[in-house]
Amino acid sequence: LYSPLNFLESQWLYLFLLLELQVKAHHVFARYAEKYNIEREWIFALIKTESNFKENSVSQSGAVGLI
């Protein structure tokens, strides 16, 4: 049985995990942003758009990962 409370709990868990990934990956974003001379926020936005931070995301072409 699915209730509104379960939905809210799942949304909070999703947001928590998303934030945790962002914090863990912050140094990686910064390193590549500096290496390629691009803004860290651009990398973040690209990953958000491509995979919504789902590490095992699979694209229509079969690519797996964040980007």
PDB file of N, CA and C in Angstrom, residues 21-46:
ATOM      1  N   LEU A  21      25.821  12.945  -2.614  1.00  0.00           N
ATOM      2  CA  LEU A  21      26.633  12.762  -3.818  1.00  0.00           C
ATOM      3  C   LEU A  21      27.292  14.081  -4.218  1.00  0.00           C
ATOM      4  N   GLN A  22      26.546  15.174  -4.141  1.00  0.00           N
ATOM      5  CA  GLN A  22      27.097  16.471  -4.509  1.00  0.00           C
ATOM      6  C   GLN A  22      28.255  16.854  -3.597  1.00  0.00           C
ATOM      7  N   VAL A  23      28.115  16.588  -2.306  1.00  0.00           N
ATOM      8  CA  VAL A  23      29.175  16.908  -1.355  1.00  0.00           C
ATOM      9  C   VAL A  23      30.397  16.040  -1.620  1.00  0.00           C
ATOM     10  N   LYS A  24      30.189  14.747  -1.840  1.00  0.00           N
ATOM     11  CA  LYS A  24      31.303  13.841  -2.099  1.00  0.00           C
ATOM     12  C   LYS A  24      32.015  14.188  -3.401  1.00  0.00           C
ATOM     13  N   ALA A  25      31.273  14.637  -4.398  1.00  0.00           N
ATOM     14  CA  ALA A  25      31.842  14.906  -5.710  1.00  0.00           C
ATOM     15  C   ALA A  25      32.345  16.337  -5.865  1.00  0.00           C
ATOM     16  N   HIS A  26      32.142  17.161  -4.861  1.00  0.00           N
ATOM     17  CA  HIS A  26      32.520  18.570  -4.951  1.00  0.00           C
ATOM     18  C   HIS A  26      33.981  18.737  -5.356  1.00  0.00           C
ATOM     19  N   HIS A  27      34.883  18.000  -4.734  1.00  0.00           N
ATOM     20  CA  HIS A  27      36.302  18.133  -5.054  1.00  0.00           C
ATOM     21  C   HIS A  27      36.604  17.652  -6.470  1.00  0.00           C
ATOM     22  N   VAL A  28      35.852  16.659  -6.938  1.00  0.00           N
ATOM     23  CA  VAL A  28      36.041  16.166  -8.305  1.00  0.00           C
ATOM     24  C   VAL A  28      35.584  17.239  -9.291  1.00  0.00           C
ATOM     25  N   PHE A  29      34.431  17.855  -9.022  1.00  0.00           N
ATOM     26  CA  PHE A  29      33.943  18.938  -9.873  1.00  0.00           C
ATOM     27  C   PHE A  29      34.980  20.050  -9.940  1.00  0.00           C
ATOM     28  N   ALA A  30      35.501  20.435  -8.779  1.00  0.00           N
ATOM     29  CA  ALA A  30      36.464  21.532  -8.711  1.00  0.00           C
ATOM     30  C   ALA A  30      37.736  21.197  -9.491  1.00  0.00           C
ATOM     31  N   ARG A  31      38.222  19.974  -9.359  1.00  0.00           N
ATOM     32  CA  ARG A  31      39.457  19.569 -10.042  1.00  0.00           C
ATOM     33  C   ARG A  31      39.287  19.641 -11.562  1.00  0.00           C
ATOM     34  N   TYR A  32      38.205  19.072 -12.072  1.00  0.00           N
ATOM     35  CA  TYR A  32      37.997  19.079 -13.518  1.00  0.00           C
ATOM     36  C   TYR A  32      37.647  20.469 -14.040  1.00  0.00           C
ATOM     37  N   ALA A  33      36.937  21.250 -13.246  1.00  0.00           N
ATOM     38  CA  ALA A  33      36.630  22.625 -13.651  1.00  0.00           C
ATOM     39  C   ALA A  33      37.922  23.413 -13.832  1.00  0.00           C
ATOM     40  N   GLU A  34      38.840  23.248 -12.900  1.00  0.00           N
ATOM     41  CA  GLU A  34      40.120  23.948 -13.006  1.00  0.00           C
ATOM     42  C   GLU A  34      40.943  23.402 -14.173  1.00  0.00           C
ATOM     43  N   LYS A  35      40.974  22.082 -14.312  1.00  0.00           N
ATOM     44  CA  LYS A  35      41.770  21.457 -15.373  1.00  0.00           C
ATOM     45  C   LYS A  35      41.320  21.919 -16.759  1.00  0.00           C
ATOM     46  N   TYR A  36      40.008  21.995 -16.980  1.00  0.00           N
ATOM     47  CA  TYR A  36      39.478  22.333 -18.298  1.00  0.00           C
ATOM     48  C   TYR A  36      39.012  23.782 -18.404  1.00  0.00           C
ATOM     49  N   ASN A  37      39.268  24.559 -17.341  1.00  0.00           N
ATOM     50  CA  ASN A  37      38.938  25.976 -17.319  1.00  0.00           C
ATOM     51  C   ASN A  37      37.456  26.237 -17.610  1.00  0.00           C
ATOM     52  N   ILE A  38      36.600  25.511 -16.886  1.00  0.00           N
ATOM     53  CA  ILE A  38      35.154  25.721 -16.980  1.00  0.00           C
ATOM     54  C   ILE A  38      34.596  25.886 -15.567  1.00  0.00           C
ATOM     55  N   GLU A  39      33.410  26.415 -15.465  1.00  0.00           N
ATOM     56  CA  GLU A  39      32.802  26.631 -14.150  1.00  0.00           C
ATOM     57  C   GLU A  39      32.324  25.311 -13.553  1.00  0.00           C
ATOM     58  N   ARG A  40      32.544  25.154 -12.261  1.00  0.00           N
ATOM     59  CA  ARG A  40      32.114  23.950 -11.543  1.00  0.00           C
ATOM     60  C   ARG A  40      30.608  23.767 -11.663  1.00  0.00           C
ATOM     61  N   GLU A  41      29.871  24.876 -11.638  1.00  0.00           N
ATOM     62  CA  GLU A  41      28.405  24.820 -11.746  1.00  0.00           C
ATOM     63  C   GLU A  41      27.968  24.266 -13.093  1.00  0.00           C
ATOM     64  N   TRP A  42      28.749  24.508 -14.127  1.00  0.00           N
ATOM     65  CA  TRP A  42      28.430  23.965 -15.448  1.00  0.00           C
ATOM     66  C   TRP A  42      28.505  22.444 -15.426  1.00  0.00           C
ATOM     67  N   ILE A  43      29.537  21.912 -14.779  1.00  0.00           N
ATOM     68  CA  ILE A  43      29.662  20.455 -14.652  1.00  0.00           C
ATOM     69  C   ILE A  43      28.468  19.903 -13.881  1.00  0.00           C
ATOM     70  N   PHE A  44      28.132  20.559 -12.770  1.00  0.00           N
ATOM     71  CA  PHE A  44      26.992  20.150 -11.956  1.00  0.00           C
ATOM     72  C   PHE A  44      25.710  20.147 -12.792  1.00  0.00           C
ATOM     73  N   ALA A  45      25.478  21.210 -13.556  1.00  0.00           N
ATOM     74  CA  ALA A  45      24.263  21.323 -14.378  1.00  0.00           C
ATOM     75  C   ALA A  45      24.224  20.245 -15.451  1.00  0.00           C
ATOM     76  N   LEU A  46      25.369  19.950 -16.049  1.00  0.00           N
ATOM     77  CA  LEU A  46      25.435  18.918 -17.076  1.00  0.00           C
ATOM     78  C   LEU A  46      25.069  17.553 -16.505  1.00  0.00           C
TER      79      LEU A  46
END
